[in-house]
mmCIF file of C-alpha atoms in Angstrom:
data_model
loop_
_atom_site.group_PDB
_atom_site.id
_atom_site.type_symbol
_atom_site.label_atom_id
_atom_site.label_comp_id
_atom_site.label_asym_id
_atom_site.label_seq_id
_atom_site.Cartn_x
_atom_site.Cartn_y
_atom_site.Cartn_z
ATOM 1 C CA UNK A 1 0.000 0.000 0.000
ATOM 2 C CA UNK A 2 1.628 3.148 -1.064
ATOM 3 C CA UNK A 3 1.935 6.329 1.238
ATOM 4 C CA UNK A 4 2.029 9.876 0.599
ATOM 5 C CA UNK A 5 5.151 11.651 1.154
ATOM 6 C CA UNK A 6 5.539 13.099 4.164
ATOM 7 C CA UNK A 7 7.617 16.598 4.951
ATOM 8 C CA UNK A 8 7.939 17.973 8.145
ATOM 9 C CA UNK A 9 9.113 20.882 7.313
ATOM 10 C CA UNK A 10 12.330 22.468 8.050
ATOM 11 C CA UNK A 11 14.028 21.491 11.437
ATOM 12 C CA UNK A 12 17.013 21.939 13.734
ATOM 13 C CA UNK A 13 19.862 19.288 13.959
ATOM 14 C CA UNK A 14 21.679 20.573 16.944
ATOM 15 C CA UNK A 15 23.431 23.208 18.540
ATOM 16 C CA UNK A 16 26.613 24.183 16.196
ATOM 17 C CA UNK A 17 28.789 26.954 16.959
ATOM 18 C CA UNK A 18 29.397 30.074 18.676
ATOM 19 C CA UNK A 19 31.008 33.185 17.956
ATOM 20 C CA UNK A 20 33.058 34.722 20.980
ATOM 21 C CA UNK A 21 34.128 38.549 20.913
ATOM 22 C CA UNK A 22 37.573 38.629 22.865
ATOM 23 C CA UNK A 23 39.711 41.631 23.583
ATOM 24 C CA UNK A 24 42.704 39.545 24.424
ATOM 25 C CA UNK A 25 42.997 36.555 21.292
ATOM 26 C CA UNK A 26 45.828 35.296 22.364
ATOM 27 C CA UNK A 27 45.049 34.576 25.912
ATOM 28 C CA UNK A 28 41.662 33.128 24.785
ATOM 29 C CA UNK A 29 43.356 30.812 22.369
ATOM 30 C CA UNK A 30 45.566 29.873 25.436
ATOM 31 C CA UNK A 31 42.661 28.798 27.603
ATOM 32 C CA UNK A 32 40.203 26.859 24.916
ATOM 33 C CA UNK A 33 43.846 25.203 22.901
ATOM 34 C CA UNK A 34 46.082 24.634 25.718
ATOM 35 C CA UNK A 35 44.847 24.383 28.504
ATOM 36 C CA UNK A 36 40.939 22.609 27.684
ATOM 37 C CA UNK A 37 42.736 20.904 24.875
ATOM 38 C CA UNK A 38 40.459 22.366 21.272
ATOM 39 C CA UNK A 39 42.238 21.911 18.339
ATOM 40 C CA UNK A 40 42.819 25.090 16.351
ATOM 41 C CA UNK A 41 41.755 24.078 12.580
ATOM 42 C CA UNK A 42 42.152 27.453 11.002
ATOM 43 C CA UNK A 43 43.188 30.903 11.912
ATOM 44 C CA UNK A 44 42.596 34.109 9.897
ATOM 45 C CA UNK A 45 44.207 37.154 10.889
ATOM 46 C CA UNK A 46 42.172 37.957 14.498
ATOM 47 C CA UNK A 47 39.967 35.052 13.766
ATOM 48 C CA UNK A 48 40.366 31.749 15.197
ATOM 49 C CA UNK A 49 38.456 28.894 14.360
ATOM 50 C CA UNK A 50 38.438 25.636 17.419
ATOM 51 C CA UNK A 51 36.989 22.413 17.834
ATOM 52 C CA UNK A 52 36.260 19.427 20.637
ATOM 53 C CA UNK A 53 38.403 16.195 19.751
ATOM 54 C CA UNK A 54 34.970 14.272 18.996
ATOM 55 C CA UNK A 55 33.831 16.863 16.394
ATOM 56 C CA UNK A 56 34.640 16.046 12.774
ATOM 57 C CA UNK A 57 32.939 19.034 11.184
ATOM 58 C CA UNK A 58 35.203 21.964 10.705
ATOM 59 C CA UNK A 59 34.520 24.152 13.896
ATOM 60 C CA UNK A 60 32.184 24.493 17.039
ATOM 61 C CA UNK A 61 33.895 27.885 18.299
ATOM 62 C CA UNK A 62 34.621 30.696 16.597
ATOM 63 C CA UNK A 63 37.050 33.189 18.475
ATOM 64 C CA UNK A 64 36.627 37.188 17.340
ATOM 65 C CA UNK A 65 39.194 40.069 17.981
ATOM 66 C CA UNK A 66 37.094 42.370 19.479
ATOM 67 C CA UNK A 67 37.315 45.392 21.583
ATOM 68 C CA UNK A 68 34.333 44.260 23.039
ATOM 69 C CA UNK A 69 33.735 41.098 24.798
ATOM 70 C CA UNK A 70 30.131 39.946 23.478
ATOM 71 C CA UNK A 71 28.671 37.370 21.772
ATOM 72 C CA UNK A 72 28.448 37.724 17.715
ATOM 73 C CA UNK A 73 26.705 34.544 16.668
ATOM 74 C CA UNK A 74 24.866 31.407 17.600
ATOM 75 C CA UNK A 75 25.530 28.610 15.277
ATOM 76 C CA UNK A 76 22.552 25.403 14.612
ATOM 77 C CA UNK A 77 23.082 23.611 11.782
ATOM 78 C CA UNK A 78 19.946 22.329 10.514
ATOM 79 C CA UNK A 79 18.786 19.115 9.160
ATOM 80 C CA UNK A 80 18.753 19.315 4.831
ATOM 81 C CA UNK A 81 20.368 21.849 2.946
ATOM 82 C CA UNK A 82 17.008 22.993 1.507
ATOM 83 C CA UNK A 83 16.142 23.815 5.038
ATOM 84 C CA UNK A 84 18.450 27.224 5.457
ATOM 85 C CA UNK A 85 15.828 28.593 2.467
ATOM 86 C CA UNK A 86 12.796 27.171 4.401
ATOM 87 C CA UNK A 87 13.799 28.396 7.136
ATOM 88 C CA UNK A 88 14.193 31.675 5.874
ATOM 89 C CA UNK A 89 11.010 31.728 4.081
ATOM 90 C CA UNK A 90 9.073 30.901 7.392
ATOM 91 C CA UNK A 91 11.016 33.559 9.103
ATOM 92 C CA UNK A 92 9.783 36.435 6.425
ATOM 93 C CA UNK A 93 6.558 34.989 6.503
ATOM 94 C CA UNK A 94 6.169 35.920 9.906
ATOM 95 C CA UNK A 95 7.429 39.274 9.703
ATOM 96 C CA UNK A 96 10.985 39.044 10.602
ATOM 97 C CA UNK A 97 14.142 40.510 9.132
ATOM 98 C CA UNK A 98 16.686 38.077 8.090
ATOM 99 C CA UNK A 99 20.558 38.674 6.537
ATOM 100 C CA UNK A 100 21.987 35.714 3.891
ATOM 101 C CA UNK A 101 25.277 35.094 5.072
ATOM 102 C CA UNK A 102 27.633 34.279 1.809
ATOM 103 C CA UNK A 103 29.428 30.335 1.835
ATOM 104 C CA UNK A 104 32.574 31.031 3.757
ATOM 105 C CA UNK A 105 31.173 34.130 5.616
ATOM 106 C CA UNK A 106 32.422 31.742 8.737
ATOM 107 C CA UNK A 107 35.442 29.910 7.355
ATOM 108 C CA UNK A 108 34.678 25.993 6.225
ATOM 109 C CA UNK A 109 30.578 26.880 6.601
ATOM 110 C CA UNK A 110 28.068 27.288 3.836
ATOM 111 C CA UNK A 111 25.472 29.607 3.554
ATOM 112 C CA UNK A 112 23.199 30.555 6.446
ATOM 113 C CA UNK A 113 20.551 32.916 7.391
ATOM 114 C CA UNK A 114 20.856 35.131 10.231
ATOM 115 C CA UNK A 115 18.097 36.909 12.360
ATOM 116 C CA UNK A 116 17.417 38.112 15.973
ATOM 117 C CA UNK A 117 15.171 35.601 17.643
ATOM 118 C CA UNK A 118 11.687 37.444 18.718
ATOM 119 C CA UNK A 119 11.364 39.163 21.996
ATOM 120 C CA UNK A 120 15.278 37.942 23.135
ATOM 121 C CA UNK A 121 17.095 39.118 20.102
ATOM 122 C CA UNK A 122 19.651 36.960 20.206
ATOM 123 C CA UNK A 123 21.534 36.676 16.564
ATOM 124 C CA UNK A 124 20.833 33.436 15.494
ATOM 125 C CA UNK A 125 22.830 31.763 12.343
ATOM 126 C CA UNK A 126 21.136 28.288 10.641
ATOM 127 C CA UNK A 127 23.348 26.402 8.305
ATOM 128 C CA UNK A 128 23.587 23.035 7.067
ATOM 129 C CA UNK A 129 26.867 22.657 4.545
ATOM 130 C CA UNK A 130 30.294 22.496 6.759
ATOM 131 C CA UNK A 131 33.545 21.375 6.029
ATOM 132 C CA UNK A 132 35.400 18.092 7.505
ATOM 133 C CA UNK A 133 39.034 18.427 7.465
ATOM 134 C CA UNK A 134 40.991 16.204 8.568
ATOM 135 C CA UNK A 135 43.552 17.403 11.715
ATOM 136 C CA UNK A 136 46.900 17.610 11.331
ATOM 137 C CA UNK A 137 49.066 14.154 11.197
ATOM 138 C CA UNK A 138 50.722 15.283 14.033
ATOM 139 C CA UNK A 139 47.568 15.222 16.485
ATOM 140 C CA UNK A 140 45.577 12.870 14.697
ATOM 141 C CA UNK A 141 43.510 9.937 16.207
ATOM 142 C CA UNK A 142 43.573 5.890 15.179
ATOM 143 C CA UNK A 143 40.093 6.557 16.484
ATOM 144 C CA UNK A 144 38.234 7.410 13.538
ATOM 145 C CA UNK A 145 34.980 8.850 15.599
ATOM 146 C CA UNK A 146 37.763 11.381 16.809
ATOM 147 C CA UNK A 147 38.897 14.397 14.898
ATOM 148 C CA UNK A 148 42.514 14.627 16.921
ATOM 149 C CA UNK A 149 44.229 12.744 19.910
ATOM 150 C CA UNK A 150 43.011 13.953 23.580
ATOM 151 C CA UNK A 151 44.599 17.155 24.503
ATOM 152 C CA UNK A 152 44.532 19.559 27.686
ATOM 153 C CA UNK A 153 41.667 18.853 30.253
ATOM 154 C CA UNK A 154 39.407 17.222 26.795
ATOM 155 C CA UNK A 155 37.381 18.877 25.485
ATOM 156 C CA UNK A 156 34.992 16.709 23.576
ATOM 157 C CA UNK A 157 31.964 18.743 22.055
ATOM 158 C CA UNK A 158 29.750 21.711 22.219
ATOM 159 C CA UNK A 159 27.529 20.712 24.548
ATOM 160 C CA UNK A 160 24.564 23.052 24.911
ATOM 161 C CA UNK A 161 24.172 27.262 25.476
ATOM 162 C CA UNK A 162 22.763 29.336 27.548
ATOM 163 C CA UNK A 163 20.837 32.703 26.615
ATOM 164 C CA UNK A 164 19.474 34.984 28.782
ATOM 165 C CA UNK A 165 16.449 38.154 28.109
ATOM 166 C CA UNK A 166 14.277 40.342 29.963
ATOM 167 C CA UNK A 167 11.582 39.307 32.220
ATOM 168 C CA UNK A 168 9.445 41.194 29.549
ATOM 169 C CA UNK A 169 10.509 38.689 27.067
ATOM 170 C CA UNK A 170 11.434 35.391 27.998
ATOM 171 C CA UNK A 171 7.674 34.353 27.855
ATOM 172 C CA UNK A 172 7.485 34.891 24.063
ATOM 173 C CA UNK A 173 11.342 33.974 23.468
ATOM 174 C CA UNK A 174 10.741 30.710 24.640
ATOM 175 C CA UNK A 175 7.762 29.597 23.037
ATOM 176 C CA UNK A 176 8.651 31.411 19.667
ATOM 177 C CA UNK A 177 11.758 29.075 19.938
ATOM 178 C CA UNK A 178 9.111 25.794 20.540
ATOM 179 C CA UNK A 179 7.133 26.779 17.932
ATOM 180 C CA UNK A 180 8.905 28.033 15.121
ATOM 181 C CA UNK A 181 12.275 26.164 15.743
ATOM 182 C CA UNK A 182 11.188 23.209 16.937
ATOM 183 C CA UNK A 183 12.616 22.927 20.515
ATOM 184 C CA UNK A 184 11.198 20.778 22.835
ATOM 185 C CA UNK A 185 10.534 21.734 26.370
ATOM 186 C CA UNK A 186 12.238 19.438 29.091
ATOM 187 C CA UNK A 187 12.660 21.136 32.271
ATOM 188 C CA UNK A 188 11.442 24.240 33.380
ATOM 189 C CA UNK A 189 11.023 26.234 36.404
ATOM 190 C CA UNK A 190 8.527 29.929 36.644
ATOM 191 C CA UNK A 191 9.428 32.971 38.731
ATOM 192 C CA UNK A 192 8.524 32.121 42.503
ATOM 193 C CA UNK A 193 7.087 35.454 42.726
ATOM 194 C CA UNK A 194 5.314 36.331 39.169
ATOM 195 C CA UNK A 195 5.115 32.347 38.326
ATOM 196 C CA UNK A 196 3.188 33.717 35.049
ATOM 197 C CA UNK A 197 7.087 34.191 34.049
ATOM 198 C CA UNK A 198 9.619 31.723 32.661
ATOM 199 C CA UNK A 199 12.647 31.692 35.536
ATOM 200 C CA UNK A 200 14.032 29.550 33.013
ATOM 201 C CA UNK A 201 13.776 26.616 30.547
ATOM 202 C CA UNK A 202 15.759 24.038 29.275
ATOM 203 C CA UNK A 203 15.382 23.083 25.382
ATOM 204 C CA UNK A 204 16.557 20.488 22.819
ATOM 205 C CA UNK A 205 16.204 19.142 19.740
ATOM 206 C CA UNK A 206 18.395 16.075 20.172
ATOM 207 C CA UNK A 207 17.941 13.639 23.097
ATOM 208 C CA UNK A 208 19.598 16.074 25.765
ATOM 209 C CA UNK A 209 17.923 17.704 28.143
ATOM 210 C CA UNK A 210 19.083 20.909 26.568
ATOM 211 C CA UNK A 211 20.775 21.998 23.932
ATOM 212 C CA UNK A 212 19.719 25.531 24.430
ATOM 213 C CA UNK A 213 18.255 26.676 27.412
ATOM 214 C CA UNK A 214 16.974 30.446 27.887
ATOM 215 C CA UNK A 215 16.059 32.281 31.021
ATOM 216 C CA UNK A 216 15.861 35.874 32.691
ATOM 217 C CA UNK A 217 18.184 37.844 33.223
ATOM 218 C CA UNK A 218 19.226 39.466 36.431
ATOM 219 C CA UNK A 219 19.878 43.170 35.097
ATOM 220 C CA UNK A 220 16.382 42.559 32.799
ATOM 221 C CA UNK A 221 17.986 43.217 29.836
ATOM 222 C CA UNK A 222 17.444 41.452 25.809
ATOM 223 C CA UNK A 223 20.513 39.271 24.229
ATOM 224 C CA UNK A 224 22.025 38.508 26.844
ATOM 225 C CA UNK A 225 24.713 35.690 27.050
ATOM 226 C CA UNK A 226 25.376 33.267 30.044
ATOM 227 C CA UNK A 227 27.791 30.924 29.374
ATOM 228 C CA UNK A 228 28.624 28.064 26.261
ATOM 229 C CA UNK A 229 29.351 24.559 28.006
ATOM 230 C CA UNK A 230 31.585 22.227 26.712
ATOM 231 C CA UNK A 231 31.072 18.688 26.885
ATOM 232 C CA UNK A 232 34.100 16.464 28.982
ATOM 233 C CA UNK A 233 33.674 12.577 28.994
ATOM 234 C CA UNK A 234 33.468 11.713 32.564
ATOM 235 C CA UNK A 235 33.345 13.014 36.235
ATOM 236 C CA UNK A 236 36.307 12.562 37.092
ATOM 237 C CA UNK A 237 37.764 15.098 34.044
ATOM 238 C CA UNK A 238 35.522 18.029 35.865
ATOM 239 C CA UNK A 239 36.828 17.110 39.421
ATOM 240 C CA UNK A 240 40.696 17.316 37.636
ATOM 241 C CA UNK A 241 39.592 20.351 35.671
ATOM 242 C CA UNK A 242 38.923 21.498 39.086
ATOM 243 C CA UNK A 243 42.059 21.296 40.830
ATOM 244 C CA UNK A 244 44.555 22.125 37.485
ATOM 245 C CA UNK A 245 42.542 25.476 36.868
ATOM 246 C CA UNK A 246 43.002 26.518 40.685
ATOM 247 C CA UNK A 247 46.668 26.657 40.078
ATOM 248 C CA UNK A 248 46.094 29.303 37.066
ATOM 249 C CA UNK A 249 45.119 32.886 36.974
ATOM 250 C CA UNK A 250 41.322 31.813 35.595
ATOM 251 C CA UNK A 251 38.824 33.315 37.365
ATOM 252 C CA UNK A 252 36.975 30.301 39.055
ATOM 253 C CA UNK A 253 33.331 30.784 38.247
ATOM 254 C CA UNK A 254 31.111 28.223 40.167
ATOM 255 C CA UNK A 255 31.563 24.252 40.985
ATOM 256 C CA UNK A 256 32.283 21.351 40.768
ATOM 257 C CA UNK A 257 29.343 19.976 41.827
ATOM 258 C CA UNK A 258 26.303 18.655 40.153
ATOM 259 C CA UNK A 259 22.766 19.824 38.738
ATOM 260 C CA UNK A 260 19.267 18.348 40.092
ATOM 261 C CA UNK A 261 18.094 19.763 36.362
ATOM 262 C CA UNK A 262 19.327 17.484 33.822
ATOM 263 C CA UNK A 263 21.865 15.453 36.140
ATOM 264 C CA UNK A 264 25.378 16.461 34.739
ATOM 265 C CA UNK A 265 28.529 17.650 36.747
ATOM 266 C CA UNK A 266 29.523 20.899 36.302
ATOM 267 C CA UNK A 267 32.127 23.815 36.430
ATOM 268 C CA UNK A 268 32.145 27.053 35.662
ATOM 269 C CA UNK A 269 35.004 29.199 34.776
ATOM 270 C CA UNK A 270 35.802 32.301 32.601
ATOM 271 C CA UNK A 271 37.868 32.911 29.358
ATOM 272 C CA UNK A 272 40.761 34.634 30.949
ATOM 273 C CA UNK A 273 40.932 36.300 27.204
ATOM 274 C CA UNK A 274 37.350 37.566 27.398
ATOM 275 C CA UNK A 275 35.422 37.271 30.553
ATOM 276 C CA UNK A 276 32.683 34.870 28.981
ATOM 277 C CA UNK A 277 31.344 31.930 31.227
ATOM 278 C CA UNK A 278 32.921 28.333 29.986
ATOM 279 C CA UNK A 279 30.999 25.061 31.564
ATOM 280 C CA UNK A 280 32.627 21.829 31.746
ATOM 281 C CA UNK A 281 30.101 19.507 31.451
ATOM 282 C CA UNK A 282 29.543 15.906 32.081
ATOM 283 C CA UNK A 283 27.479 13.463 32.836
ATOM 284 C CA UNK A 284 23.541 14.132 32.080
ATOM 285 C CA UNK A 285 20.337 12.119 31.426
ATOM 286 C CA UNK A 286 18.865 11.362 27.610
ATOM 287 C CA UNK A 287 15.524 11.622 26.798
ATOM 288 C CA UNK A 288 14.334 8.875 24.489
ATOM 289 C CA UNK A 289 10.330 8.822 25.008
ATOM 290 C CA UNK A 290 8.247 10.696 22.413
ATOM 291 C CA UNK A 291 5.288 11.830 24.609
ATOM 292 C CA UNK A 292 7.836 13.488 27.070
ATOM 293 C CA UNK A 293 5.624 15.852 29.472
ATOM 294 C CA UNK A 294 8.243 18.729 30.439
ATOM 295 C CA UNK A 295 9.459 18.814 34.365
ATOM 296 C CA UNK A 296 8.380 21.981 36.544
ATOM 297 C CA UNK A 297 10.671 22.772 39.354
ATOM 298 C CA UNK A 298 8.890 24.518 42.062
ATOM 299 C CA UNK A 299 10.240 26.200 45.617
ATOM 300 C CA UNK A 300 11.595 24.725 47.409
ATOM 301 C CA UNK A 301 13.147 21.878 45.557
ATOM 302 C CA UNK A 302 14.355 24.142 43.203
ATOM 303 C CA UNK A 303 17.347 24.428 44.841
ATOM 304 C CA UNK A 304 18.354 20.838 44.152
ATOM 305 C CA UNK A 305 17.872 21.803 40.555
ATOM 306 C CA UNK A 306 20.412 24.365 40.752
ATOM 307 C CA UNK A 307 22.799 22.381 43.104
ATOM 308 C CA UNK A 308 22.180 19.042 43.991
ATOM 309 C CA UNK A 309 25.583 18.517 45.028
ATOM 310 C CA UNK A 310 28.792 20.666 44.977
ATOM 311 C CA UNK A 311 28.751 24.780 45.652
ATOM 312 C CA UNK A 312 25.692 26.305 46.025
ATOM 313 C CA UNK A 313 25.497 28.641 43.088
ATOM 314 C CA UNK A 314 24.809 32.370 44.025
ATOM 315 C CA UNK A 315 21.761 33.773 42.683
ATOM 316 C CA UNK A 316 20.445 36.021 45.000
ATOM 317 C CA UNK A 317 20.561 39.471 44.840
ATOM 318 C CA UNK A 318 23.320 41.179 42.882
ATOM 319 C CA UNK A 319 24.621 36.779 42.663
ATOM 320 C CA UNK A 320 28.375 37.008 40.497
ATOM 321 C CA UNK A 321 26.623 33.757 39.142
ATOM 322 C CA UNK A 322 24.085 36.028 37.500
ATOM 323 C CA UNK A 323 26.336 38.273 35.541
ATOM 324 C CA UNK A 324 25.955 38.063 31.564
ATOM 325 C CA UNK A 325 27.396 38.903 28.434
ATOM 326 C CA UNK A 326 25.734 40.855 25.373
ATOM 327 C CA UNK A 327 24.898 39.740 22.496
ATOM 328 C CA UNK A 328 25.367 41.760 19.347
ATOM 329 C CA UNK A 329 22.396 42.635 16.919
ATOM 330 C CA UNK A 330 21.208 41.351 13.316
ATOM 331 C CA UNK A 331 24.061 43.291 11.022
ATOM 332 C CA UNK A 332 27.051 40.966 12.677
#
């Protein structure tokens, strides 16, 4: 019996890349190459482009000469080629202004589209075409699921990222996201006090909890960054992240210690280059059923979903846990 062809339209693979600002290049390039061990694949005057030992495709981080220390991009490569024009299309359908981004606009990366995502206005890139170079013989792997040989404290992947907007905003930020993109809620928790507002949410497209998660921010402000975290294989890499990093002039962020929301080990430090928030990440739950009904954390276990175990992370009033980065705005 023959079926009709089915299309579900255009859809997100996965979180891709990020584009860091950094006043200080070469003391960024320090922290993500030597000390958490990303291979540097190609470097263009004041741009540097990195990647995770387990990523084949040309890049997950982009590093920027800046002045300014903000966020320029967010990368998600989506499923079929033809889906960077859908994609488009939908967005001018619904009103919003979108840039085409040239092949090669972002070294080894094909064409994308780039818009500010409603209500957050976070610059958002989609692409689908990206390069896979091999590394250089001299840091290669005999693994051939690995793109180079363990480095640093190993780095594996891009894991997820973490945007923040106003309390204004977050509301239609995060269901725009569900409902044009695609993201799935998985965990979410509302504002104690207002609970009409999103404290925060945790999104995917993939099988992890998140791959993007997007809350409100402290100083109520649109495009705001928290931190990029980068995926480590095991526990016991965060716990020697840990104790290397306290011997360097990094400043130490939060951790380790592990999250009641989505079940991974964390720690939090800072680009010494450009002030962003890094997480090492490990650990974590998968989501595998189909009808998944999203978690709401409510007072007062939501303190185990910040902190199950480890430092409590400080997000009261005026919390250094709290503090963001901007973004910048549709023309990058």
């Amino acid at each position: 019996m023959s079926k009709p062809d089915y299309d579900p339209g255009p859809r997100i693979a996965h979180a891709g890349s990020i584009n860091l600002g950094t006043p200080d290049l070469d003391r960024s390039l320090w922290f993500f190459r030597d000390l958490l061990g990303m291979e540097v694949v190609e470097q263009v005057g004041g741009v540097a482009y990195l990647r995770g030992y387990q990523e084949l495709t040309h890049h997950s981080l982009v590093l920027t000469q800046q002045d300014q220390a903000r966020v320029n991009s967010y990368g998600f490569r989506v499923k079929r080629r033809q889906d960077v024009e859908l994609f488009q299309k939908q967005l001018e359908n619904q009103g919003l202004e979108t840039l085409e981004l040239a092949a090669g606009h972002e070294a080894g990366r094909g064409e994308a589209v780039r818009f500010l995502v409603p209500g957050s206005e976070h610059p958002f890139e989609l692409y689908y075409d990206i390069d896979k170079p091999l590394a250089d013989e001299s840091i290669r792997s005999k693994v051939l699921s690995n793109s180079s040989r363990r480095r640093g404290l190993g780095v594996r992947r891009l894991d997820h990222i973490n945007l923040q907007t106003s309390a204004g905003t977050v509301n239609q930020a995060e269901s725009w996201l569900r409902e044009a993109l695609g993201f799935q809620r998985r965990e979410f928790a509302r504002l104690p006090q207002a609970p009409d507002i999103i404290l925060a949410s945790w999104l995917s497209v993939t099988p992890q909890v998140h791959d993007l998660a997007i809350g409100m921010a402290a100083e109520d402000q649109t495009g705001q960054f928290h931190h990029v975290a980068f995926n480590v294989e095991n526990f016991h890499d965060i716990l020697t992240a840990a104790d290397q990093i306290r011997d360097l002039d990094i400043a130490y962020g939060a951790g380790p210690g592990k999250h009641g929301i989505g079940q991974a080990m964390y720690l939090y430090v800072h680009d010494p280059g450009s002030g962003h928030r890094i997480e090492l990440y490990s650990g974590g739950y998968l989501i595998f059923d189909p009808a998944w009904e999203a978690l709401e954390w409510k007072l007062p276990e939501l303190e185990y979903g910040q902190t199950w175990y480890g430092d409590v992370l400080d997000v009261g009033p005026g919390g250094t846990f709290l503090s963001t980065s901007p973004s910048a705005g549709l023309t990058p």
